[in-house]
């Protein structure tokens, strides 16, 4: 569940005031007219502002949430805004090595075929595997631009 859903279902007199913006009664003080502004950022993180001056920790505490609930969970772990964006799990050198090795295998297979030789079942499987690996590298590299 996104932080915004978790929070809004616990608040009263919730009203949308624009894209990603909501107003509700502040649970941390005796609030009759909604004086709590909620803003959902692009990454799903929430910003709270009570016009009466309640602190964010008091506001979430009043509805049995914690500050961590204002951050979306990524891969089941708590999102930490201070961490730099995760680096890809591979190194460029490994990518090139794999590409070289797999192209070499494909080259050998092609050479056999060009000379009129058939590929053994194992060689066929290995050649198809090489294609699969190259394709996966392509997908993986594209993901990180
Ligand atoms: Zn308040």
mmCIF file of N, CA and C and ligand atoms in Angstrom:
data_model
loop_
_atom_site.group_PDB
_atom_site.id
_atom_site.type_symbol
_atom_site.label_atom_id
_atom_site.label_comp_id
_atom_site.label_asym_id
_atom_site.label_seq_id
_atom_site.Cartn_x
_atom_site.Cartn_y
_atom_site.Cartn_z
ATOM 1 N N UNK A 1 0.850 -1.198 0.000
ATOM 2 C CA UNK A 1 0.000 0.000 0.000
ATOM 3 C C UNK A 1 0.886 1.248 0.000
ATOM 4 N N UNK A 2 0.526 2.204 -0.821
ATOM 5 C CA UNK A 2 1.309 3.449 -0.872
ATOM 6 C C UNK A 2 1.051 4.265 0.391
ATOM 7 N N UNK A 3 2.049 5.076 0.795
ATOM 8 C CA UNK A 3 1.883 5.900 1.997
ATOM 9 C C UNK A 3 0.610 6.748 1.964
ATOM 10 N N UNK A 4 0.280 7.283 0.789
ATOM 11 C CA UNK A 4 -0.880 8.179 0.708
ATOM 12 C C UNK A 4 -2.164 7.437 1.067
ATOM 13 N N UNK A 5 -2.293 6.184 0.599
ATOM 14 C CA UNK A 5 -3.500 5.401 0.907
ATOM 15 C C UNK A 5 -3.559 5.081 2.397
ATOM 16 N N UNK A 6 -2.400 4.685 2.929
ATOM 17 C CA UNK A 6 -2.315 4.312 4.328
ATOM 18 C C UNK A 6 -2.735 5.482 5.225
ATOM 19 N N UNK A 7 -2.287 6.672 4.851
ATOM 20 C CA UNK A 7 -2.570 7.841 5.690
ATOM 21 C C UNK A 7 -4.016 8.311 5.527
ATOM 22 N N UNK A 8 -4.462 8.439 4.286
ATOM 23 C CA UNK A 8 -5.782 9.023 4.049
ATOM 24 C C UNK A 8 -6.906 8.212 4.681
ATOM 25 N N UNK A 9 -6.735 6.875 4.695
ATOM 26 C CA UNK A 9 -7.817 6.065 5.250
ATOM 27 C C UNK A 9 -7.947 6.240 6.759
ATOM 28 N N UNK A 10 -6.950 6.889 7.369
ATOM 29 C CA UNK A 10 -7.006 7.096 8.816
ATOM 30 C C UNK A 10 -7.440 8.520 9.178
ATOM 31 N N UNK A 11 -7.631 9.366 8.194
ATOM 32 C CA UNK A 11 -7.956 10.768 8.467
ATOM 33 C C UNK A 11 -9.432 11.061 8.198
ATOM 34 N N UNK A 12 -9.865 12.189 8.720
ATOM 35 C CA UNK A 12 -11.268 12.570 8.525
ATOM 36 C C UNK A 12 -11.383 13.802 7.633
ATOM 37 N N UNK A 13 -12.541 13.894 7.001
ATOM 38 C CA UNK A 13 -12.851 15.017 6.103
ATOM 39 C C UNK A 13 -11.768 15.206 5.037
ATOM 40 N N UNK A 14 -11.357 14.099 4.434
ATOM 41 C CA UNK A 14 -10.323 14.157 3.406
ATOM 42 C C UNK A 14 -10.903 14.746 2.123
ATOM 43 N N UNK A 15 -10.169 15.688 1.572
ATOM 44 C CA UNK A 15 -10.602 16.330 0.337
ATOM 45 C C UNK A 15 -9.387 16.488 -0.573
ATOM 46 N N UNK A 16 -9.570 16.189 -1.851
ATOM 47 C CA UNK A 16 -8.479 16.406 -2.789
ATOM 48 C C UNK A 16 -8.489 17.868 -3.214
ATOM 49 N N UNK A 17 -7.314 18.488 -3.196
ATOM 50 C CA UNK A 17 -7.256 19.907 -3.546
ATOM 51 C C UNK A 17 -6.417 20.136 -4.795
ATOM 52 N N UNK A 18 -6.076 19.070 -5.480
ATOM 53 C CA UNK A 18 -5.270 19.176 -6.698
ATOM 54 C C UNK A 18 -4.535 17.869 -6.899
ATOM 55 N N UNK A 19 -3.771 17.773 -7.991
ATOM 56 C CA UNK A 19 -3.045 16.524 -8.229
ATOM 57 C C UNK A 19 -2.040 16.254 -7.109
ATOM 58 N N UNK A 20 -2.184 15.138 -6.420
ATOM 59 C CA UNK A 20 -1.262 14.775 -5.344
ATOM 60 C C UNK A 20 -1.395 15.628 -4.099
ATOM 61 N N UNK A 21 -2.496 16.422 -4.021
ATOM 62 C CA UNK A 21 -2.654 17.295 -2.853
ATOM 63 C C UNK A 21 -3.981 17.013 -2.151
ATOM 64 N N UNK A 22 -3.918 16.958 -0.826
ATOM 65 C CA UNK A 22 -5.122 16.669 -0.053
ATOM 66 C C UNK A 22 -5.179 17.559 1.165
ATOM 67 N N UNK A 23 -6.422 17.663 1.677
ATOM 68 C CA UNK A 23 -6.643 18.388 2.903
ATOM 69 C C UNK A 23 -7.448 17.479 3.819
ATOM 70 N N UNK A 24 -7.179 17.530 5.108
ATOM 71 C CA UNK A 24 -7.943 16.707 6.042
ATOM 72 C C UNK A 24 -7.876 17.345 7.414
ATOM 73 N N UNK A 25 -8.692 16.822 8.331
ATOM 74 C CA UNK A 25 -8.611 17.294 9.708
ATOM 75 C C UNK A 25 -7.335 16.762 10.335
ATOM 76 N N UNK A 26 -6.628 17.598 11.031
ATOM 77 C CA UNK A 26 -5.388 17.184 11.676
ATOM 78 C C UNK A 26 -5.729 16.322 12.893
ATOM 79 N N UNK A 27 -5.193 15.102 12.946
ATOM 80 C CA UNK A 27 -5.519 14.218 14.071
ATOM 81 C C UNK A 27 -4.765 14.585 15.350
ATOM 82 N N UNK A 28 -3.771 15.478 15.225
ATOM 83 C CA UNK A 28 -2.916 15.773 16.378
ATOM 84 C C UNK A 28 -3.458 16.908 17.242
ATOM 85 N N UNK A 29 -4.423 17.659 16.733
ATOM 86 C CA UNK A 29 -5.046 18.670 17.591
ATOM 87 C C UNK A 29 -6.550 18.674 17.329
ATOM 88 N N UNK A 30 -7.304 19.367 18.160
ATOM 89 C CA UNK A 30 -8.755 19.392 18.027
ATOM 90 C C UNK A 30 -9.112 20.246 16.809
ATOM 91 N N UNK A 31 -9.285 19.556 15.687
ATOM 92 C CA UNK A 31 -9.399 20.250 14.413
ATOM 93 C C UNK A 31 -10.810 20.093 13.849
ATOM 94 N N UNK A 32 -11.529 21.200 13.676
ATOM 95 C CA UNK A 32 -12.894 21.096 13.123
ATOM 96 C C UNK A 32 -12.920 21.406 11.644
ATOM 97 N N UNK A 33 -12.135 22.382 11.239
ATOM 98 C CA UNK A 33 -12.025 22.670 9.807
ATOM 99 C C UNK A 33 -10.692 22.096 9.357
ATOM 100 N N UNK A 34 -10.684 21.347 8.270
ATOM 101 C CA UNK A 34 -9.439 20.679 7.857
ATOM 102 C C UNK A 34 -8.263 21.652 7.759
ATOM 103 N N UNK A 35 -7.276 21.475 8.597
ATOM 104 C CA UNK A 35 -6.127 22.382 8.539
ATOM 105 C C UNK A 35 -4.833 21.629 8.267
ATOM 106 N N UNK A 36 -4.980 20.368 7.850
ATOM 107 C CA UNK A 36 -3.790 19.585 7.524
ATOM 108 C C UNK A 36 -3.673 19.465 6.010
ATOM 109 N N UNK A 37 -2.540 19.920 5.484
ATOM 110 C CA UNK A 37 -2.274 19.757 4.051
ATOM 111 C C UNK A 37 -1.355 18.580 3.847
ATOM 112 N N UNK A 38 -1.671 17.772 2.858
ATOM 113 C CA UNK A 38 -0.846 16.605 2.537
ATOM 114 C C UNK A 38 -0.441 16.717 1.080
ATOM 115 N N UNK A 39 0.839 16.537 0.848
ATOM 116 C CA UNK A 39 1.320 16.580 -0.528
ATOM 117 C C UNK A 39 2.050 15.278 -0.820
ATOM 118 N N UNK A 40 1.652 14.624 -1.907
ATOM 119 C CA UNK A 40 2.328 13.406 -2.318
ATOM 120 C C UNK A 40 3.340 13.766 -3.396
ATOM 121 N N UNK A 41 4.627 13.493 -3.119
ATOM 122 C CA UNK A 41 5.668 13.800 -4.106
ATOM 123 C C UNK A 41 5.702 12.723 -5.186
ATOM 124 N N UNK A 42 6.424 12.999 -6.255
ATOM 125 C CA UNK A 42 6.491 12.079 -7.401
ATOM 126 C C UNK A 42 6.961 10.682 -7.009
ATOM 127 N N UNK A 43 7.857 10.612 -5.996
ATOM 128 C CA UNK A 43 8.370 9.304 -5.598
ATOM 129 C C UNK A 43 7.488 8.627 -4.553
ATOM 130 N N UNK A 44 6.320 9.231 -4.260
ATOM 131 C CA UNK A 44 5.392 8.597 -3.336
ATOM 132 C C UNK A 44 5.549 9.042 -1.886
ATOM 133 N N UNK A 45 6.595 9.849 -1.630
ATOM 134 C CA UNK A 45 6.860 10.348 -0.290
ATOM 135 C C UNK A 45 5.804 11.410 0.073
ATOM 136 N N UNK A 46 5.469 11.497 1.350
ATOM 137 C CA UNK A 46 4.445 12.457 1.763
ATOM 138 C C UNK A 46 5.025 13.622 2.559
ATOM 139 N N UNK A 47 4.507 14.804 2.294
ATOM 140 C CA UNK A 47 4.845 15.978 3.093
ATOM 141 C C UNK A 47 3.577 16.413 3.813
ATOM 142 N N UNK A 48 3.686 16.640 5.122
ATOM 143 C CA UNK A 48 2.528 17.049 5.902
ATOM 144 C C UNK A 48 2.749 18.440 6.450
ATOM 145 N N UNK A 49 1.669 19.210 6.481
ATOM 146 C CA UNK A 49 1.774 20.532 7.077
ATOM 147 C C UNK A 49 0.460 20.889 7.770
ATOM 148 N N UNK A 50 0.548 21.009 9.087
ATOM 149 C CA UNK A 50 -0.626 21.419 9.851
ATOM 150 C C UNK A 50 -0.551 22.927 10.040
ATOM 151 N N UNK A 51 -1.627 23.610 9.662
ATOM 152 C CA UNK A 51 -1.615 25.066 9.756
ATOM 153 C C UNK A 51 -1.633 25.552 11.203
ATOM 154 N N UNK A 52 -2.001 24.655 12.133
ATOM 155 C CA UNK A 52 -1.955 25.018 13.552
ATOM 156 C C UNK A 52 -0.564 24.780 14.135
ATOM 157 N N UNK A 53 0.295 24.171 13.338
ATOM 158 C CA UNK A 53 1.686 24.021 13.761
ATOM 159 C C UNK A 53 2.064 22.690 14.376
ATOM 160 N N UNK A 54 1.229 21.674 14.231
ATOM 161 C CA UNK A 54 1.585 20.359 14.788
ATOM 162 C C UNK A 54 2.780 19.785 14.028
ATOM 163 N N UNK A 55 3.634 19.054 14.759
ATOM 164 C CA UNK A 55 4.782 18.423 14.125
ATOM 165 C C UNK A 55 4.370 17.176 13.365
ATOM 166 N N UNK A 56 5.164 16.856 12.338
ATOM 167 C CA UNK A 56 4.839 15.691 11.507
ATOM 168 C C UNK A 56 4.806 14.399 12.329
ATOM 169 N N UNK A 57 5.757 14.252 13.259
ATOM 170 C CA UNK A 57 5.795 13.035 14.073
ATOM 171 C C UNK A 57 4.530 12.924 14.925
ATOM 172 N N UNK A 58 4.030 14.071 15.440
ATOM 173 C CA UNK A 58 2.806 14.048 16.245
ATOM 174 C C UNK A 58 1.594 13.681 15.392
ATOM 175 N N UNK A 59 1.581 14.188 14.162
ATOM 176 C CA UNK A 59 0.439 13.929 13.277
ATOM 177 C C UNK A 59 0.350 12.437 12.944
ATOM 178 N N UNK A 60 1.476 11.849 12.498
ATOM 179 C CA UNK A 60 1.431 10.425 12.156
ATOM 180 C C UNK A 60 1.226 9.573 13.405
ATOM 181 N N UNK A 61 1.803 10.013 14.531
ATOM 182 C CA UNK A 61 1.651 9.275 15.788
ATOM 183 C C UNK A 61 0.195 9.224 16.240
ATOM 184 N N UNK A 62 -0.558 10.299 15.967
ATOM 185 C CA UNK A 62 -1.962 10.373 16.385
ATOM 186 C C UNK A 62 -2.838 9.360 15.653
ATOM 187 N N UNK A 63 -2.370 8.857 14.499
ATOM 188 C CA UNK A 63 -3.145 7.845 13.768
ATOM 189 C C UNK A 63 -2.376 6.512 13.741
ATOM 190 N N UNK A 64 -1.521 6.333 14.757
ATOM 191 C CA UNK A 64 -0.775 5.073 14.924
ATOM 192 C C UNK A 64 0.131 4.729 13.751
ATOM 193 N N UNK A 65 0.699 5.756 13.122
ATOM 194 C CA UNK A 65 1.709 5.505 12.090
ATOM 195 C C UNK A 65 3.037 6.054 12.591
ATOM 196 N N UNK A 66 4.106 5.764 11.871
ATOM 197 C CA UNK A 66 5.403 6.333 12.215
ATOM 198 C C UNK A 66 5.906 7.138 11.024
ATOM 199 N N UNK A 67 6.982 7.870 11.231
ATOM 200 C CA UNK A 67 7.534 8.682 10.139
ATOM 201 C C UNK A 67 7.901 7.803 8.939
ATOM 202 N N UNK A 68 8.343 6.569 9.223
ATOM 203 C CA UNK A 68 8.732 5.665 8.131
ATOM 204 C C UNK A 68 7.553 5.371 7.204
ATOM 205 N N UNK A 69 6.331 5.494 7.742
ATOM 206 C CA UNK A 69 5.151 5.227 6.914
ATOM 207 C C UNK A 69 4.923 6.303 5.863
ATOM 208 N N UNK A 70 5.647 7.414 5.960
ATOM 209 C CA UNK A 70 5.505 8.479 4.970
ATOM 210 C C UNK A 70 6.351 8.212 3.731
ATOM 211 N N UNK A 71 7.179 7.158 3.806
ATOM 212 C CA UNK A 71 8.054 6.825 2.684
ATOM 213 C C UNK A 71 7.609 5.521 2.051
ATOM 214 N N UNK A 72 7.573 5.487 0.721
ATOM 215 C CA UNK A 72 7.186 4.232 0.085
ATOM 216 C C UNK A 72 8.253 3.182 0.302
ATOM 217 N N UNK A 73 7.836 1.930 0.382
ATOM 218 C CA UNK A 73 8.798 0.849 0.523
ATOM 219 C C UNK A 73 9.248 0.424 -0.864
ATOM 220 N N UNK A 74 10.551 0.206 -0.991
ATOM 221 C CA UNK A 74 11.083 -0.241 -2.270
ATOM 222 C C UNK A 74 11.667 -1.622 -2.065
ATOM 223 N N UNK A 75 11.219 -2.581 -2.844
ATOM 224 C CA UNK A 75 11.674 -3.966 -2.717
ATOM 225 C C UNK A 75 11.594 -4.442 -1.273
ATOM 226 N N UNK A 76 10.526 -4.057 -0.580
ATOM 227 C CA UNK A 76 10.310 -4.542 0.770
ATOM 228 C C UNK A 76 11.159 -3.871 1.834
ATOM 229 N N UNK A 77 12.057 -2.990 1.409
ATOM 230 C CA UNK A 77 12.886 -2.302 2.400
ATOM 231 C C UNK A 77 12.406 -0.862 2.542
ATOM 232 N N UNK A 78 12.746 -0.262 3.682
ATOM 233 C CA UNK A 78 12.364 1.128 3.867
ATOM 234 C C UNK A 78 13.146 2.017 2.908
ATOM 235 N N UNK A 79 12.425 2.899 2.301
ATOM 236 C CA UNK A 79 13.043 3.832 1.374
ATOM 237 C C UNK A 79 13.884 4.828 2.156
ATOM 238 N N UNK A 80 15.104 5.023 1.732
ATOM 239 C CA UNK A 80 15.972 5.964 2.419
ATOM 240 C C UNK A 80 16.400 7.055 1.443
ATOM 241 N N UNK A 81 15.863 8.239 1.652
ATOM 242 C CA UNK A 81 16.089 9.337 0.707
ATOM 243 C C UNK A 81 17.544 9.798 0.705
ATOM 244 N N UNK A 82 18.297 9.441 1.765
ATOM 245 C CA UNK A 82 19.683 9.901 1.828
ATOM 246 C C UNK A 82 20.608 9.005 1.006
ATOM 247 N N UNK A 83 20.115 7.813 0.635
ATOM 248 C CA UNK A 83 20.935 6.903 -0.163
ATOM 249 C C UNK A 83 20.931 7.337 -1.624
ATOM 250 N N UNK A 84 22.096 7.337 -2.270
ATOM 251 C CA UNK A 84 22.093 7.652 -3.692
ATOM 252 C C UNK A 84 21.389 6.544 -4.460
ATOM 253 N N UNK A 85 20.964 6.845 -5.665
ATOM 254 C CA UNK A 85 20.266 5.868 -6.482
ATOM 255 C C UNK A 85 21.120 4.626 -6.623
ATOM 256 N N UNK A 86 20.482 3.480 -6.490
ATOM 257 C CA UNK A 86 21.227 2.226 -6.535
ATOM 258 C C UNK A 86 21.951 2.064 -7.863
ATOM 259 N N UNK A 87 23.199 1.683 -7.766
ATOM 260 C CA UNK A 87 23.974 1.446 -8.978
ATOM 261 C C UNK A 87 23.550 0.120 -9.596
ATOM 262 N N UNK A 88 23.683 -0.007 -10.902
ATOM 263 C CA UNK A 88 23.364 -1.305 -11.501
ATOM 264 C C UNK A 88 24.218 -2.408 -10.891
ATOM 265 N N UNK A 89 23.717 -3.636 -10.957
ATOM 266 C CA UNK A 89 24.376 -4.745 -10.273
ATOM 267 C C UNK A 89 25.556 -5.301 -11.063
ATOM 268 N N UNK A 90 25.874 -4.690 -12.213
ATOM 269 C CA UNK A 90 26.961 -5.220 -13.020
ATOM 270 C C UNK A 90 27.990 -4.119 -13.272
ATOM 271 N N UNK A 91 29.183 -4.525 -13.636
ATOM 272 C CA UNK A 91 30.216 -3.560 -14.010
ATOM 273 C C UNK A 91 30.358 -3.575 -15.519
ATOM 274 N N UNK A 92 30.691 -2.430 -16.075
ATOM 275 C CA UNK A 92 30.822 -2.314 -17.521
ATOM 276 C C UNK A 92 31.818 -3.343 -18.066
ATOM 277 N N UNK A 93 32.935 -3.564 -17.327
ATOM 278 C CA UNK A 93 33.960 -4.501 -17.793
ATOM 279 C C UNK A 93 33.383 -5.908 -17.928
ATOM 280 N N UNK A 94 32.528 -6.302 -16.971
ATOM 281 C CA UNK A 94 31.916 -7.634 -17.027
ATOM 282 C C UNK A 94 30.990 -7.741 -18.228
ATOM 283 N N UNK A 95 30.275 -6.656 -18.479
ATOM 284 C CA UNK A 95 29.344 -6.651 -19.606
ATOM 285 C C UNK A 95 30.108 -6.873 -20.910
ATOM 286 N N UNK A 96 31.210 -6.162 -21.076
ATOM 287 C CA UNK A 96 31.998 -6.307 -22.307
ATOM 288 C C UNK A 96 32.606 -7.703 -22.410
ATOM 289 N N UNK A 97 33.111 -8.217 -21.285
ATOM 290 C CA UNK A 97 33.687 -9.566 -21.299
ATOM 291 C C UNK A 97 32.663 -10.602 -21.731
ATOM 292 N N UNK A 98 31.464 -10.489 -21.162
ATOM 293 C CA UNK A 98 30.415 -11.441 -21.516
ATOM 294 C C UNK A 98 30.043 -11.297 -22.988
ATOM 295 N N UNK A 99 29.918 -10.067 -23.440
ATOM 296 C CA UNK A 99 29.570 -9.833 -24.844
ATOM 297 C C UNK A 99 30.619 -10.445 -25.771
ATOM 298 N N UNK A 100 31.910 -10.241 -25.421
ATOM 299 C CA UNK A 100 32.995 -10.776 -26.235
ATOM 300 C C UNK A 100 32.921 -12.298 -26.281
ATOM 301 N N UNK A 101 32.735 -12.926 -25.117
ATOM 302 C CA UNK A 101 32.723 -14.376 -25.019
ATOM 303 C C UNK A 101 31.542 -14.955 -25.806
ATOM 304 N N UNK A 102 30.379 -14.353 -25.626
ATOM 305 C CA UNK A 102 29.189 -14.893 -26.286
ATOM 306 C C UNK A 102 29.258 -14.677 -27.807
ATOM 307 N N UNK A 103 29.813 -13.548 -28.234
ATOM 308 C CA UNK A 103 29.956 -13.328 -29.686
ATOM 309 C C UNK A 103 30.929 -14.333 -30.275
ATOM 310 N N UNK A 104 31.987 -14.634 -29.511
ATOM 311 C CA UNK A 104 32.990 -15.597 -29.954
ATOM 312 C C UNK A 104 32.339 -16.969 -30.173
ATOM 313 N N UNK A 105 31.499 -17.365 -29.219
ATOM 314 C CA UNK A 105 30.803 -18.652 -29.324
ATOM 315 C C UNK A 105 29.897 -18.659 -30.553
ATOM 316 N N UNK A 106 29.174 -17.553 -30.754
ATOM 317 C CA UNK A 106 28.302 -17.458 -31.926
ATOM 318 C C UNK A 106 29.128 -17.499 -33.210
ATOM 319 N N UNK A 107 30.292 -16.852 -33.165
ATOM 320 C CA UNK A 107 31.181 -16.842 -34.329
ATOM 321 C C UNK A 107 31.647 -18.242 -34.688
ATOM 322 N N UNK A 108 32.017 -19.022 -33.656
ATOM 323 C CA UNK A 108 32.452 -20.410 -33.880
ATOM 324 C C UNK A 108 31.329 -21.225 -34.513
ATOM 325 N N UNK A 109 30.111 -21.041 -33.984
ATOM 326 C CA UNK A 109 28.967 -21.786 -34.495
ATOM 327 C C UNK A 109 28.722 -21.417 -35.951
ATOM 328 N N UNK A 110 28.797 -20.130 -36.237
ATOM 329 C CA UNK A 110 28.561 -19.650 -37.601
ATOM 330 C C UNK A 110 29.602 -20.224 -38.558
ATOM 331 N N UNK A 111 30.856 -20.236 -38.081
ATOM 332 C CA UNK A 111 31.937 -20.750 -38.914
ATOM 333 C C UNK A 111 31.687 -22.218 -39.297
ATOM 334 N N UNK A 112 31.263 -23.005 -38.313
ATOM 335 C CA UNK A 112 30.949 -24.410 -38.578
ATOM 336 C C UNK A 112 29.858 -24.526 -39.646
ATOM 337 N N UNK A 113 28.813 -23.719 -39.464
ATOM 338 C CA UNK A 113 27.685 -23.771 -40.397
ATOM 339 C C UNK A 113 28.121 -23.352 -41.798
ATOM 340 N N UNK A 114 28.961 -22.312 -41.865
ATOM 341 C CA UNK A 114 29.406 -21.810 -43.167
ATOM 342 C C UNK A 114 30.258 -22.831 -43.903
ATOM 343 N N UNK A 115 30.947 -23.676 -43.137
ATOM 344 C CA UNK A 115 31.761 -24.710 -43.752
ATOM 345 C C UNK A 115 30.964 -25.980 -44.038
ATOM 346 N N UNK A 116 29.667 -25.886 -43.913
ATOM 347 C CA UNK A 116 28.816 -27.026 -44.237
ATOM 348 C C UNK A 116 28.692 -28.044 -43.130
ATOM 349 N N UNK A 117 29.259 -27.757 -41.966
ATOM 350 C CA UNK A 117 29.132 -28.685 -40.837
ATOM 351 C C UNK A 117 27.857 -28.400 -40.045
ATOM 352 N N UNK A 118 27.282 -29.453 -39.524
ATOM 353 C CA UNK A 118 26.120 -29.254 -38.660
ATOM 354 C C UNK A 118 26.610 -28.990 -37.238
ATOM 355 N N UNK A 119 25.758 -28.378 -36.447
ATOM 356 C CA UNK A 119 26.102 -28.166 -35.036
ATOM 357 C C UNK A 119 25.602 -29.353 -34.232
ATOM 358 N N UNK A 120 26.396 -29.777 -33.256
ATOM 359 C CA UNK A 120 25.933 -30.835 -32.352
ATOM 360 C C UNK A 120 24.798 -30.255 -31.510
ATOM 361 N N UNK A 121 23.949 -31.126 -30.951
ATOM 362 C CA UNK A 121 22.848 -30.612 -30.115
ATOM 363 C C UNK A 121 23.366 -29.689 -29.012
ATOM 364 N N UNK A 122 24.488 -30.063 -28.394
ATOM 365 C CA UNK A 122 25.064 -29.228 -27.342
ATOM 366 C C UNK A 122 25.483 -27.863 -27.874
ATOM 367 N N UNK A 123 26.098 -27.868 -29.062
ATOM 368 C CA UNK A 123 26.529 -26.603 -29.662
ATOM 369 C C UNK A 123 25.337 -25.711 -29.988
ATOM 370 N N UNK A 124 24.257 -26.349 -30.449
ATOM 371 C CA UNK A 124 23.051 -25.570 -30.765
ATOM 372 C C UNK A 124 22.515 -24.889 -29.516
ATOM 373 N N UNK A 125 22.455 -25.679 -28.434
ATOM 374 C CA UNK A 125 21.935 -25.130 -27.171
ATOM 375 C C UNK A 125 22.823 -23.987 -26.693
ATOM 376 N N UNK A 126 24.146 -24.195 -26.807
ATOM 377 C CA UNK A 126 25.097 -23.168 -26.347
ATOM 378 C C UNK A 126 24.962 -21.889 -27.178
ATOM 379 N N UNK A 127 24.734 -22.064 -28.482
ATOM 380 C CA UNK A 127 24.588 -20.892 -29.351
ATOM 381 C C UNK A 127 23.317 -20.122 -29.003
ATOM 382 N N UNK A 128 22.228 -20.861 -28.747
ATOM 383 C CA UNK A 128 20.978 -20.196 -28.372
ATOM 384 C C UNK A 128 21.129 -19.492 -27.025
ATOM 385 N N UNK A 129 21.878 -20.129 -26.136
ATOM 386 C CA UNK A 129 22.147 -19.531 -24.836
ATOM 387 C C UNK A 129 22.877 -18.206 -25.000
ATOM 388 N N UNK A 130 23.839 -18.195 -25.921
ATOM 389 C CA UNK A 130 24.605 -16.973 -26.172
ATOM 390 C C UNK A 130 23.682 -15.846 -26.637
ATOM 391 N N UNK A 131 22.753 -16.183 -27.542
ATOM 392 C CA UNK A 131 21.787 -15.175 -28.010
ATOM 393 C C UNK A 131 20.978 -14.637 -26.836
ATOM 394 N N UNK A 132 20.533 -15.553 -25.978
ATOM 395 C CA UNK A 132 19.734 -15.153 -24.817
ATOM 396 C C UNK A 132 20.502 -14.213 -23.906
ATOM 397 N N UNK A 133 21.782 -14.533 -23.676
ATOM 398 C CA UNK A 133 22.598 -13.694 -22.783
ATOM 399 C C UNK A 133 22.792 -12.295 -23.365
ATOM 400 N N UNK A 134 23.062 -12.228 -24.656
ATOM 401 C CA UNK A 134 23.275 -10.931 -25.297
ATOM 402 C C UNK A 134 21.997 -10.099 -25.213
ATOM 403 N N UNK A 135 20.880 -10.771 -25.409
ATOM 404 C CA UNK A 135 19.602 -10.066 -25.331
ATOM 405 C C UNK A 135 19.352 -9.536 -23.918
ATOM 406 N N UNK A 136 19.688 -10.365 -22.917
ATOM 407 C CA UNK A 136 19.480 -9.932 -21.530
ATOM 408 C C UNK A 136 20.366 -8.739 -21.191
ATOM 409 N N UNK A 137 21.597 -8.758 -21.692
ATOM 410 C CA UNK A 137 22.509 -7.640 -21.446
ATOM 411 C C UNK A 137 21.917 -6.366 -22.049
ATOM 412 N N UNK A 138 21.390 -6.491 -23.239
ATOM 413 C CA UNK A 138 20.776 -5.355 -23.912
ATOM 414 C C UNK A 138 19.656 -4.762 -23.057
ATOM 415 N N UNK A 139 18.762 -5.628 -22.567
ATOM 416 C CA UNK A 139 17.641 -5.175 -21.737
ATOM 417 C C UNK A 139 18.147 -4.494 -20.471
ATOM 418 N N UNK A 140 19.128 -5.117 -19.842
ATOM 419 C CA UNK A 140 19.654 -4.657 -18.571
ATOM 420 C C UNK A 140 20.337 -3.290 -18.739
ATOM 421 N N UNK A 141 21.138 -3.142 -19.792
ATOM 422 C CA UNK A 141 21.862 -1.893 -20.017
ATOM 423 C C UNK A 141 20.885 -0.762 -20.345
ATOM 424 N N UNK A 142 19.873 -1.071 -21.131
ATOM 425 C CA UNK A 142 18.883 -0.054 -21.496
ATOM 426 C C UNK A 142 18.157 0.496 -20.279
ATOM 427 N N UNK A 143 17.942 -0.388 -19.293
ATOM 428 C CA UNK A 143 17.194 0.007 -18.115
ATOM 429 C C UNK A 143 17.898 1.142 -17.363
ATOM 430 N N UNK A 144 19.235 1.178 -17.463
ATOM 431 C CA UNK A 144 19.972 2.223 -16.755
ATOM 432 C C UNK A 144 20.424 3.332 -17.690
ATOM 433 N N UNK A 145 19.857 3.339 -18.885
ATOM 434 C CA UNK A 145 20.120 4.424 -19.827
ATOM 435 C C UNK A 145 21.582 4.550 -20.107
HETATM 436 ZN ZN1 LIG B 1 -2.612 19.998 13.919
#
